[in-house]
Amino acid sequence: ETGVTQTPRHLVMGMTNKKSLKCEQHLGHNAMYWYKQSAKKPLELMFVYNFKEQTENNSVPSRFSPECPNSSHLFLHLHTLQPEDSALYLCASSQVQGLAGGGEQFFGPGTRLTVL
Amino acid sequence: QKEVEQDPGPLSVPEGAIVSLNCTYSNSAFQYFMWYRQYSRKGPELLMYTYSSGNKEDGRFTAQVDKSSKYISLFIRDSQPSDSATYLCAMSARWETSGSRLTFGEGTQLTVNP
């Protein structure tokens, strides 16, 4: 496996279900991100993890719960979602280098989530 | 007002045309600028990255940044049907030690017709 992988690629769930999205990066990066991409809207940053520590929660509802057990893996646990949460959920990673430059983010293919 | 404005298109051009994609922004602190390409049903792929003002060329692609006008552009020469995708501009004020903070445009949907 290379780059950033995400599973599952597609997910359909009811409003009462609990599911998890998985992301794995094979780039040796130390920062990982969750984004939400909805039609006709810019990518919305949800969470940022740096060296497994959450450094940003962008006012995301508590029905989304992230988990980062190590620098290579990132999960997004979902429960009691709403239909408006249907979107493409993207994971990204980057190499934090302080202020010396770099930090470009590399994205996975995304999980297309449909909430019924 | 959005921090980053990008015309969503759609933009349709014939094969071989020169394509110009643009973004404007309001935050004068932005100094890192990126263009991502996103094919249908795929994640965004980093295409070009520039720091501060100036031009950067990579094959058929040229990125331009004009910080005085708060305006960035991506030019695609000799466009090909395989260039058909959504192009996202992204920018950042600085690379945070806790992870980069990118602000994205809405994306421009481009179709290159054979």
Coordinates of N, CA and C in Angstrom, one line a residue:
Chain A
E1 N 0.8 -1.2 0.0 CA 0.0 0.0 0.0 C 0.9 1.2 0.0
T2 N 0.5 2.2 -0.7 CA 1.2 3.5 -0.8 C 0.3 4.6 -0.5
G3 N 0.9 5.8 -0.1 CA 0.1 7.0 0.1 C -0.9 6.9 1.3
V4 N -2.1 7.4 1.1 CA -3.1 7.4 2.2 C -4.2 6.5 1.7
T5 N -4.6 5.6 2.5 CA -5.7 4.7 2.2 C -6.9 4.9 3.2
Q6 N -8.1 4.7 2.7 CA -9.3 4.8 3.5 C -10.2 3.7 3.3
T7 N -10.8 3.2 4.3 CA -11.8 2.2 4.2 C -13.0 2.5 5.2
P8 N -14.2 2.1 4.8 CA -14.6 1.6 3.5 C -14.6 2.8 2.5
R9 N -14.8 2.5 1.2 CA -14.9 3.5 0.2 C -16.3 4.1 0.2
H10 N -17.3 3.2 0.5 CA -18.7 3.6 0.5 C -19.3 3.1 1.7
L11 N -20.2 3.9 2.3 CA -20.9 3.4 3.5 C -22.3 4.0 3.5
V12 N -23.3 3.1 3.7 CA -24.7 3.6 3.9 C -25.1 3.2 5.3
M13 N -25.6 4.1 6.1 CA -26.0 3.8 7.4 C -27.3 4.5 7.8
G14 N -28.0 3.9 8.7 CA -29.2 4.5 9.3 C -28.8 5.5 10.4
M15 N -29.8 6.3 10.8 CA -29.5 7.4 11.8 C -29.2 6.8 13.1
T16 N -29.5 5.5 13.4 CA -29.3 5.0 14.7 C -28.0 4.1 14.7
N17 N -27.4 3.9 13.6 CA -26.3 3.0 13.5 C -25.0 3.6 14.1
K18 N -24.1 2.7 14.4 CA -22.7 3.2 14.8 C -21.7 2.5 13.8
K19 N -20.9 3.3 13.2 CA -19.9 2.8 12.3 C -18.6 3.6 12.5
S20 N -17.5 3.1 11.9 CA -16.2 3.8 11.9 C -15.6 3.8 10.6
L21 N -14.9 5.0 10.3 CA -14.1 5.1 9.1 C -12.7 5.0 9.5
K22 N -11.9 4.4 8.6 CA -10.5 4.1 8.9 C -9.6 4.8 7.9
C23 N -8.5 5.3 8.4 CA -7.5 6.0 7.5 C -6.1 5.5 7.9
E24 N -5.3 5.2 6.9 CA -3.9 4.8 7.2 C -3.0 5.5 6.2
Q25 N -1.9 6.1 6.7 CA -1.0 6.8 5.9 C 0.3 6.0 5.9
H26 N 0.9 5.8 4.7 CA 2.2 5.0 4.5 C 3.3 6.0 4.1
L27 N 3.2 7.2 4.5 CA 4.2 8.2 4.1 C 5.1 8.7 5.2
G28 N 5.0 8.1 6.4 CA 5.9 8.5 7.5 C 5.6 9.9 8.0
H29 N 4.4 10.4 7.7 CA 4.0 11.8 8.2 C 3.7 11.8 9.7
N30 N 3.6 12.9 10.2 CA 3.3 13.0 11.7 C 2.0 13.8 12.0
A31 N 1.3 14.3 11.0 CA 0.1 15.0 11.2 C -1.0 14.3 10.3
M32 N -2.2 14.2 10.8 CA -3.3 13.6 10.1 C -4.6 14.5 10.3
Y33 N -5.4 14.4 9.3 CA -6.6 15.3 9.2 C -7.8 14.6 8.8
W34 N -9.0 15.0 9.3 CA -10.3 14.6 8.7 C -10.9 15.9 8.1
Y35 N -11.4 15.7 6.9 CA -12.2 16.7 6.2 C -13.6 16.2 5.8
K36 N -14.5 17.1 5.7 CA -15.8 16.8 5.1 C -15.9 17.6 3.8
Q37 N -16.3 16.8 2.7 CA -16.5 17.5 1.4 C -18.0 17.3 1.0
S38 N -18.7 18.4 0.9 CA -20.1 18.4 0.5 C -20.2 19.1 -0.9
A39 N -21.2 18.8 -1.6 CA -21.4 19.4 -3.0 C -21.4 20.9 -2.9
K40 N -20.7 21.5 -3.8 CA -20.7 23.0 -3.9 C -20.3 23.7 -2.7
K41 N -19.5 23.1 -1.8 CA -18.9 23.7 -0.7 C -17.4 23.4 -0.6
P42 N -16.7 24.4 0.0 CA -15.2 24.1 0.1 C -15.0 22.9 1.1
L43 N -13.8 22.3 1.0 CA -13.5 21.3 2.0 C -13.6 21.9 3.4
E44 N -14.2 21.2 4.4 CA -14.3 21.6 5.7 C -13.4 20.8 6.6
L45 N -12.4 21.5 7.2 CA -11.6 20.8 8.2 C -12.4 20.4 9.4
M46 N -12.2 19.1 9.8 CA -12.9 18.7 11.0 C -12.0 18.6 12.2
F47 N -11.0 17.8 12.0 CA -10.0 17.5 13.1 C -8.6 17.5 12.6
V48 N -7.7 17.8 13.5 CA -6.2 17.7 13.2 C -5.6 17.0 14.3
Y49 N -4.7 16.1 14.0 CA -3.9 15.3 14.9 C -2.4 15.5 14.6
N50 N -1.6 15.8 15.6 CA -0.2 16.0 15.4 C 0.5 15.0 16.4
F51 N 1.3 14.1 15.9 CA 1.9 13.1 16.8 C 0.9 12.5 17.8
K52 N -0.2 12.1 17.2 CA -1.3 11.4 17.9 C -2.1 12.3 18.8
E53 N -1.7 13.5 19.0 CA -2.5 14.4 19.8 C -3.4 15.3 19.0
Q54 N -4.7 15.4 19.5 CA -5.6 16.3 18.8 C -5.3 17.7 19.0
T55 N -5.0 18.4 17.9 CA -4.7 19.9 18.1 C -5.8 20.8 17.6
E56 N -6.8 20.2 16.9 CA -7.9 21.1 16.5 C -9.2 20.3 16.3
N57 N -10.2 20.8 16.9 CA -11.6 20.3 16.7 C -12.4 21.5 16.2
N58 N -12.7 21.5 14.9 CA -13.3 22.6 14.3 C -14.8 22.7 14.5
S59 N -15.2 22.7 15.8 CA -16.6 22.8 16.2 C -17.4 21.7 15.5
V60 N -16.9 20.5 15.6 CA -17.6 19.4 15.0 C -18.6 18.8 16.0
P61 N -19.8 18.4 15.6 CA -20.7 17.8 16.6 C -20.2 16.6 17.2
S62 N -20.6 16.3 18.4 CA -20.1 15.2 19.1 C -20.5 13.8 18.6
R63 N -21.4 13.8 17.6 CA -21.7 12.5 17.0 C -20.6 12.0 16.1
F64 N -19.6 12.9 15.9 CA -18.3 12.5 15.2 C -17.3 12.4 16.3
S65 N -16.6 11.3 16.4 CA -15.6 11.1 17.4 C -14.3 10.5 16.8
P66 N -13.3 11.3 16.8 CA -12.0 10.8 16.2 C -11.2 10.1 17.1
E67 N -10.3 9.2 16.6 CA -9.4 8.5 17.4 C -8.1 8.3 16.6
C68 N -6.9 8.6 17.2 CA -5.6 8.4 16.6 C -4.7 7.6 17.4
P69 N -4.7 6.3 17.3 CA -3.9 5.5 18.1 C -2.4 5.6 17.9
N70 N -2.0 6.0 16.7 CA -0.6 6.2 16.4 C -0.5 7.2 15.2
S71 N 0.7 7.5 14.8 CA 0.9 8.5 13.7 C 0.5 8.0 12.4
S72 N 0.2 6.7 12.2 CA -0.1 6.2 10.9 C -1.6 5.9 10.7
H73 N -2.3 5.9 11.8 CA -3.7 5.5 11.8 C -4.6 6.5 12.4
L74 N -5.8 6.7 11.7 CA -6.8 7.7 12.2 C -8.2 7.1 11.9
F75 N -9.0 7.2 12.9 CA -10.4 6.7 12.8 C -11.4 7.8 13.0
L76 N -12.5 7.7 12.4 CA -13.6 8.6 12.7 C -14.9 7.7 13.1
H77 N -15.2 7.8 14.3 CA -16.4 7.0 14.8 C -17.6 7.8 14.7
L78 N -18.7 7.1 14.1 CA -19.9 7.8 13.8 C -21.1 7.2 14.6
H79 N -21.9 8.0 15.1 CA -23.1 7.5 15.8 C -24.2 8.5 15.8
T80 N -25.4 8.0 15.6 CA -26.6 8.9 15.5 C -26.5 10.0 14.6
L81 N -26.0 9.7 13.4 CA -25.8 10.8 12.4 C -27.2 11.3 11.8
Q82 N -27.1 12.4 11.1 CA -28.2 13.0 10.5 C -28.1 12.9 9.0
P83 N -29.2 13.0 8.2 CA -29.0 12.9 6.8 C -28.1 14.0 6.2
E84 N -28.1 15.2 6.8 CA -27.2 16.2 6.3 C -25.7 15.9 6.5
D85 N -25.4 14.8 7.2 CA -24.0 14.4 7.4 C -23.5 13.6 6.2
S86 N -24.4 13.3 5.3 CA -24.0 12.6 4.1 C -23.1 13.5 3.3
A87 N -21.9 12.9 2.9 CA -20.8 13.7 2.3 C -19.7 12.7 2.0
L88 N -18.7 13.3 1.4 CA -17.4 12.5 1.2 C -16.5 12.9 2.3
Y89 N -16.0 11.9 3.1 CA -15.1 12.2 4.2 C -13.7 11.8 3.8
L90 N -12.8 12.8 3.8 CA -11.5 12.7 3.3 C -10.5 12.7 4.5
C91 N -9.5 11.9 4.4 CA -8.4 11.9 5.4 C -7.2 12.4 4.6
A92 N -6.3 13.1 5.3 CA -5.1 13.6 4.7 C -4.0 13.5 5.8
S93 N -2.8 13.6 5.3 CA -1.6 13.6 6.2 C -0.6 14.6 5.7
S94 N 0.3 15.0 6.6 CA 1.4 15.9 6.2 C 2.5 15.7 7.1
Q95 N 3.7 16.2 6.7 CA 4.8 16.2 7.5 C 5.1 17.6 8.1
V96 N 4.9 17.7 9.4 CA 5.1 19.0 10.0 C 6.5 19.3 10.2
Q97 N 7.0 20.5 9.7 CA 8.4 20.8 9.7 C 8.6 22.1 10.4
G98 N 7.8 22.5 11.3 CA 7.9 23.8 12.0 C 7.6 24.8 11.0
L99 N 8.4 25.9 11.0 CA 8.2 27.0 10.1 C 9.2 27.0 8.9
A100 N 9.8 25.8 8.7 CA 10.8 25.7 7.6 C 10.2 25.4 6.3
G101 N 8.9 25.4 6.2 CA 8.3 25.1 4.9 C 7.7 23.7 4.9
G102 N 7.2 23.3 3.7 CA 6.6 22.0 3.6 C 5.2 22.0 4.2
G103 N 4.8 20.8 4.6 CA 3.4 20.7 5.2 C 2.3 20.5 4.2
E104 N 2.7 20.2 2.9 CA 1.6 20.0 2.0 C 0.9 18.7 2.4
Q105 N -0.4 18.8 2.2 CA -1.3 17.6 2.6 C -1.5 16.7 1.5
F106 N -1.5 15.4 1.8 CA -1.8 14.3 0.9 C -3.0 13.6 1.3
F107 N -3.9 13.5 0.3 CA -5.3 13.0 0.6 C -5.5 11.5 0.3
G108 N -6.3 10.9 1.0 CA -6.8 9.6 0.6 C -8.0 9.7 -0.4
P109 N -8.5 8.6 -0.8 CA -9.6 8.6 -1.8 C -11.0 9.0 -1.2
G110 N -11.1 8.9 0.1 CA -12.3 9.3 0.7 C -13.3 8.2 0.9
T111 N -14.2 8.4 1.9 CA -15.4 7.5 2.1 C -16.6 8.2 1.8
R112 N -17.4 7.7 0.8 CA -18.7 8.3 0.5 C -19.7 7.8 1.5
L113 N -20.2 8.7 2.3 CA -21.1 8.3 3.4 C -22.5 8.8 3.0
T114 N -23.5 7.9 3.1 CA -24.9 8.2 2.9 C -25.6 7.8 4.2
V115 N -26.3 8.8 4.8 CA -27.1 8.6 6.0 C -28.6 8.6 5.6
L116 N -29.2 7.5 5.9 CA -30.7 7.4 5.5 C -31.6 7.8 6.7
Chain B
Q1 N -18.2 37.4 3.8 CA -17.3 37.2 2.6 C -16.5 36.0 2.9
K2 N -16.3 35.1 1.8 CA -15.5 34.0 2.0 C -14.0 34.4 2.0
E3 N -13.2 33.6 2.7 CA -11.8 33.9 2.7 C -11.2 33.7 1.3
V4 N -11.6 32.6 0.7 CA -11.1 32.3 -0.7 C -12.3 32.1 -1.6
E5 N -12.2 32.8 -2.7 CA -13.3 32.8 -3.7 C -12.7 32.1 -5.0
Q6 N -13.5 31.1 -5.5 CA -13.1 30.4 -6.7 C -14.4 30.2 -7.5
D7 N -14.4 30.5 -8.7 CA -15.5 30.3 -9.6 C -15.7 28.8 -9.8
P8 N -16.9 28.3 -9.4 CA -17.1 26.9 -9.5 C -17.3 26.3 -10.9
G9 N -17.4 27.2 -11.9 CA -17.7 26.7 -13.2 C -19.1 26.2 -13.4
P10 N -19.3 25.2 -14.2 CA -18.3 24.4 -14.9 C -17.7 25.1 -16.1
L11 N -16.5 24.7 -16.4 CA -15.7 25.3 -17.5 C -15.5 24.2 -18.5
S12 N -15.8 24.4 -19.7 CA -15.7 23.4 -20.8 C -14.9 24.0 -21.9
V13 N -13.8 23.3 -22.3 CA -12.9 23.8 -23.4 C -12.6 22.7 -24.3
P14 N -12.2 23.0 -25.6 CA -11.7 22.0 -26.5 C -10.3 21.5 -26.2
E15 N -10.0 20.3 -26.6 CA -8.7 19.8 -26.4 C -7.6 20.7 -27.1
G16 N -6.5 20.9 -26.4 CA -5.5 21.8 -26.9 C -5.6 23.2 -26.5
A17 N -6.7 23.6 -25.8 CA -6.9 25.0 -25.4 C -6.0 25.3 -24.2
I18 N -5.7 26.6 -24.0 CA -5.1 27.0 -22.7 C -6.2 27.3 -21.7
V19 N -6.0 26.7 -20.6 CA -7.0 26.9 -19.5 C -6.4 27.8 -18.4
S20 N -7.3 28.7 -17.9 CA -6.9 29.6 -16.8 C -7.9 29.4 -15.7
L21 N -7.3 29.0 -14.6 CA -8.2 28.9 -13.4 C -7.7 29.9 -12.3
N22 N -8.6 30.5 -11.6 CA -8.2 31.5 -10.7 C -8.9 31.5 -9.3
C23 N -8.2 32.0 -8.4 CA -8.8 32.2 -7.0 C -8.4 33.6 -6.5
T24 N -9.3 34.2 -5.8 CA -8.9 35.4 -5.0 C -9.1 35.2 -3.6
Y25 N -8.4 35.9 -2.8 CA -8.5 35.7 -1.3 C -8.4 37.0 -0.6
S26 N -8.8 37.0 0.6 CA -8.9 38.3 1.4 C -7.9 38.3 2.5
N27 N -7.3 37.2 2.9 CA -6.4 37.2 4.1 C -5.0 37.5 3.6
S28 N -4.5 38.7 3.9 CA -3.2 39.1 3.4 C -2.0 38.3 4.1
A29 N -2.4 37.5 5.1 CA -1.3 36.7 5.8 C -1.0 35.4 5.0
F30 N -1.9 35.0 4.0 CA -1.6 33.8 3.3 C -0.3 33.9 2.5
Q31 N 0.6 32.9 2.6 CA 1.8 33.0 1.8 C 2.2 31.7 1.2
Y32 N 1.4 30.6 1.5 CA 1.7 29.3 0.9 C 0.4 29.0 0.0
F33 N 0.6 28.6 -1.2 CA -0.5 28.5 -2.1 C -0.3 27.2 -2.9
M34 N -1.4 26.4 -3.0 CA -1.4 25.1 -3.6 C -2.6 25.0 -4.6
W35 N -2.4 24.1 -5.5 CA -3.5 23.7 -6.4 C -3.6 22.2 -6.3
Y36 N -4.8 21.7 -6.1 CA -5.1 20.3 -6.1 C -6.0 20.0 -7.2
R37 N -5.8 18.8 -7.7 CA -6.7 18.2 -8.8 C -7.5 17.1 -8.2
Q38 N -8.8 17.1 -8.4 CA -9.6 16.0 -7.9 C -10.5 15.4 -9.0
Y39 N -10.1 14.1 -9.3 CA -10.9 13.4 -10.3 C -12.2 12.9 -9.6
S40 N -13.2 12.6 -10.4 CA -14.5 12.1 -9.9 C -14.2 10.9 -9.0
R41 N -14.8 10.9 -7.9 CA -14.8 9.7 -6.9 C -13.4 9.4 -6.4
K42 N -12.5 10.4 -6.4 CA -11.2 10.3 -5.9 C -10.9 11.4 -4.9
G43 N -9.8 11.3 -4.1 CA -9.4 12.4 -3.2 C -8.6 13.4 -4.0
P44 N -8.5 14.6 -3.4 CA -7.6 15.6 -4.1 C -6.2 15.2 -4.2
E45 N -5.5 15.6 -5.2 CA -4.1 15.2 -5.5 C -3.3 16.5 -5.6
L46 N -2.3 16.7 -4.9 CA -1.5 17.9 -5.0 C -0.8 18.1 -6.3
L47 N -1.1 19.2 -7.0 CA -0.6 19.5 -8.3 C 0.6 20.5 -8.3
M48 N 0.4 21.6 -7.6 CA 1.4 22.6 -7.6 C 1.4 23.2 -6.2
Y49 N 2.6 23.7 -5.8 CA 2.8 24.3 -4.6 C 3.8 25.5 -4.7
T50 N 3.4 26.7 -4.3 CA 4.2 27.9 -4.4 C 4.2 28.6 -3.1
Y51 N 5.4 29.3 -2.9 CA 5.5 30.1 -1.7 C 5.6 31.5 -2.1
S52 N 4.8 32.4 -1.5 CA 4.9 33.8 -1.7 C 4.5 34.1 -3.2
S53 N 5.0 35.3 -3.7 CA 4.6 35.7 -5.1 C 5.6 35.0 -6.1
G54 N 5.1 35.0 -7.4 CA 5.9 34.6 -8.4 C 5.3 33.5 -9.2
N55 N 6.1 32.9 -10.1 CA 5.6 31.8 -11.0 C 6.3 30.5 -10.7
K56 N 5.6 29.4 -11.0 CA 6.2 28.1 -10.9 C 5.7 27.3 -12.1
E57 N 6.6 26.6 -12.8 CA 6.2 25.8 -14.0 C 6.5 24.4 -13.7
D58 N 5.6 23.5 -14.2 CA 5.8 22.1 -14.1 C 5.1 21.4 -15.3
G59 N 5.9 21.2 -16.4 CA 5.3 20.6 -17.6 C 4.3 21.6 -18.2
R60 N 3.1 21.1 -18.4 CA 2.1 21.9 -19.0 C 1.4 22.9 -18.0
F61 N 1.8 22.8 -16.8 CA 1.1 23.6 -15.7 C 2.0 24.7 -15.2
T62 N 1.4 25.9 -15.1 CA 2.1 27.0 -14.5 C 1.2 27.7 -13.4
A63 N 1.8 27.8 -12.2 CA 1.1 28.5 -11.2 C 1.6 29.9 -11.0
Q64 N 0.8 30.9 -10.8 CA 1.2 32.2 -10.6 C 0.5 32.8 -9.3
V65 N 1.3 33.5 -8.6 CA 0.8 34.2 -7.4 C 1.1 35.7 -7.4
D66 N 0.1 36.5 -7.2 CA 0.2 37.9 -7.2 C -0.3 38.3 -5.8
K67 N 0.5 38.5 -4.8 CA 0.1 38.8 -3.5 C -0.4 40.2 -3.4
S68 N 0.1 41.1 -4.2 CA -0.4 42.5 -4.1 C -1.9 42.6 -4.5
S69 N -2.3 41.7 -5.4 CA -3.7 41.7 -5.9 C -4.5 40.6 -5.1
K70 N -3.8 39.8 -4.3 CA -4.5 38.7 -3.6 C -5.2 37.8 -4.7
Y71 N -4.4 37.3 -5.6 CA -4.9 36.6 -6.8 C -3.9 35.5 -7.2
I72 N -4.4 34.3 -7.3 CA -3.6 33.2 -7.8 C -4.2 32.6 -9.0
S73 N -3.4 32.0 -9.9 CA -3.8 31.4 -11.1 C -3.1 30.1 -11.4
L74 N -3.8 29.2 -12.1 CA -3.2 28.0 -12.6 C -3.5 28.0 -14.1
F75 N -2.5 27.9 -14.9 CA -2.6 27.8 -16.3 C -2.3 26.3 -16.8
I76 N -3.1 25.8 -17.7 CA -2.8 24.5 -18.2 C -2.7 24.7 -19.8
R77 N -1.5 24.4 -20.3 CA -1.3 24.5 -21.7 C -1.6 23.2 -22.4
D78 N -2.0 23.3 -23.7 CA -2.3 22.1 -24.5 C -3.2 21.1 -23.7
S79 N -4.3 21.6 -23.2 CA -5.1 20.8 -22.3 C -5.6 19.5 -23.0
Q80 N -5.7 18.5 -22.2 CA -6.0 17.1 -22.6 C -7.3 16.6 -22.0
P81 N -8.0 15.7 -22.6 CA -9.2 15.2 -21.9 C -8.9 14.6 -20.5
S82 N -7.7 14.1 -20.3 CA -7.3 13.6 -19.0 C -7.2 14.7 -17.9
D83 N -7.2 16.0 -18.4 CA -7.2 17.1 -17.4 C -8.6 17.4 -16.8
S84 N -9.6 16.7 -17.4 CA -10.9 16.9 -16.9 C -11.0 16.5 -15.4
A85 N -11.3 17.4 -14.6 CA -11.4 17.2 -13.1 C -11.8 18.5 -12.5
T86 N -11.9 18.4 -11.1 CA -12.2 19.6 -10.4 C -10.9 20.1 -9.8
Y87 N -10.6 21.4 -9.9 CA -9.3 22.0 -9.5 C -9.6 22.8 -8.3
L88 N -8.9 22.5 -7.2 CA -9.1 23.2 -5.9 C -7.9 24.1 -5.6
C89 N -8.1 25.4 -5.3 CA -7.0 26.1 -4.8 C -7.0 26.0 -3.2
A90 N -5.9 26.1 -2.6 CA -5.8 26.1 -1.2 C -4.6 27.0 -0.7
M91 N -4.7 27.5 0.4 CA -3.7 28.4 0.9 C -3.6 28.4 2.4
S92 N -2.4 28.9 2.9 CA -2.2 28.8 4.3 C -1.3 30.0 4.7
A93 N -1.5 30.5 5.9 CA -0.7 31.6 6.4 C 0.7 31.2 6.7
R94 N 0.8 30.1 7.4 CA 2.2 29.6 7.7 C 2.0 28.1 8.1
W95 N 3.0 27.4 8.1 CA 3.0 26.0 8.5 C 3.0 26.0 10.0
E96 N 2.0 25.7 10.7 CA 1.9 25.6 12.1 C 2.7 24.4 12.6
T97 N 3.3 24.5 13.7 CA 4.1 23.3 14.3 C 3.1 22.2 14.6
S98 N 1.8 22.5 14.7 CA 0.9 21.4 15.1 C 0.1 20.9 13.9
G99 N 0.6 21.2 12.7 CA -0.1 20.8 11.5 C -0.6 21.9 10.6
S100 N -0.5 21.7 9.3 CA -0.9 22.8 8.4 C -2.4 23.1 8.4
R101 N -2.7 24.4 8.3 CA -4.1 24.8 8.3 C -4.4 25.4 6.9
L102 N -5.0 24.6 6.0 CA -5.3 25.0 4.7 C -6.7 25.6 4.6
T103 N -6.9 26.7 3.8 CA -8.2 27.2 3.5 C -8.4 26.9 2.0
F104 N -9.5 26.2 1.7 CA -9.8 25.8 0.3 C -10.8 26.7 -0.4
G105 N -10.6 26.8 -1.7 CA -11.7 27.3 -2.5 C -12.7 26.2 -2.8
E106 N -13.8 26.6 -3.4 CA -14.9 25.7 -3.7 C -14.6 24.7 -4.7
G107 N -13.6 25.0 -5.6 CA -13.2 24.1 -6.7 C -13.9 24.5 -8.0
T108 N -13.1 24.4 -9.1 CA -13.7 24.7 -10.5 C -13.7 23.4 -11.2
Q109 N -14.9 23.0 -11.7 CA -15.0 21.8 -12.5 C -14.7 22.1 -14.0
L110 N -13.7 21.4 -14.4 CA -13.1 21.5 -15.8 C -13.4 20.3 -16.6
T111 N -13.9 20.5 -17.9 CA -14.1 19.4 -18.8 C -13.3 19.8 -20.1
V112 N -12.4 18.9 -20.6 CA -11.7 19.2 -21.8 C -12.3 18.2 -22.8
N113 N -12.9 18.7 -23.9 CA -13.6 17.9 -24.9 C -12.6 17.5 -26.0
P114 N -12.6 16.2 -26.4 CA -11.8 15.7 -27.5 C -12.2 16.4 -28.8

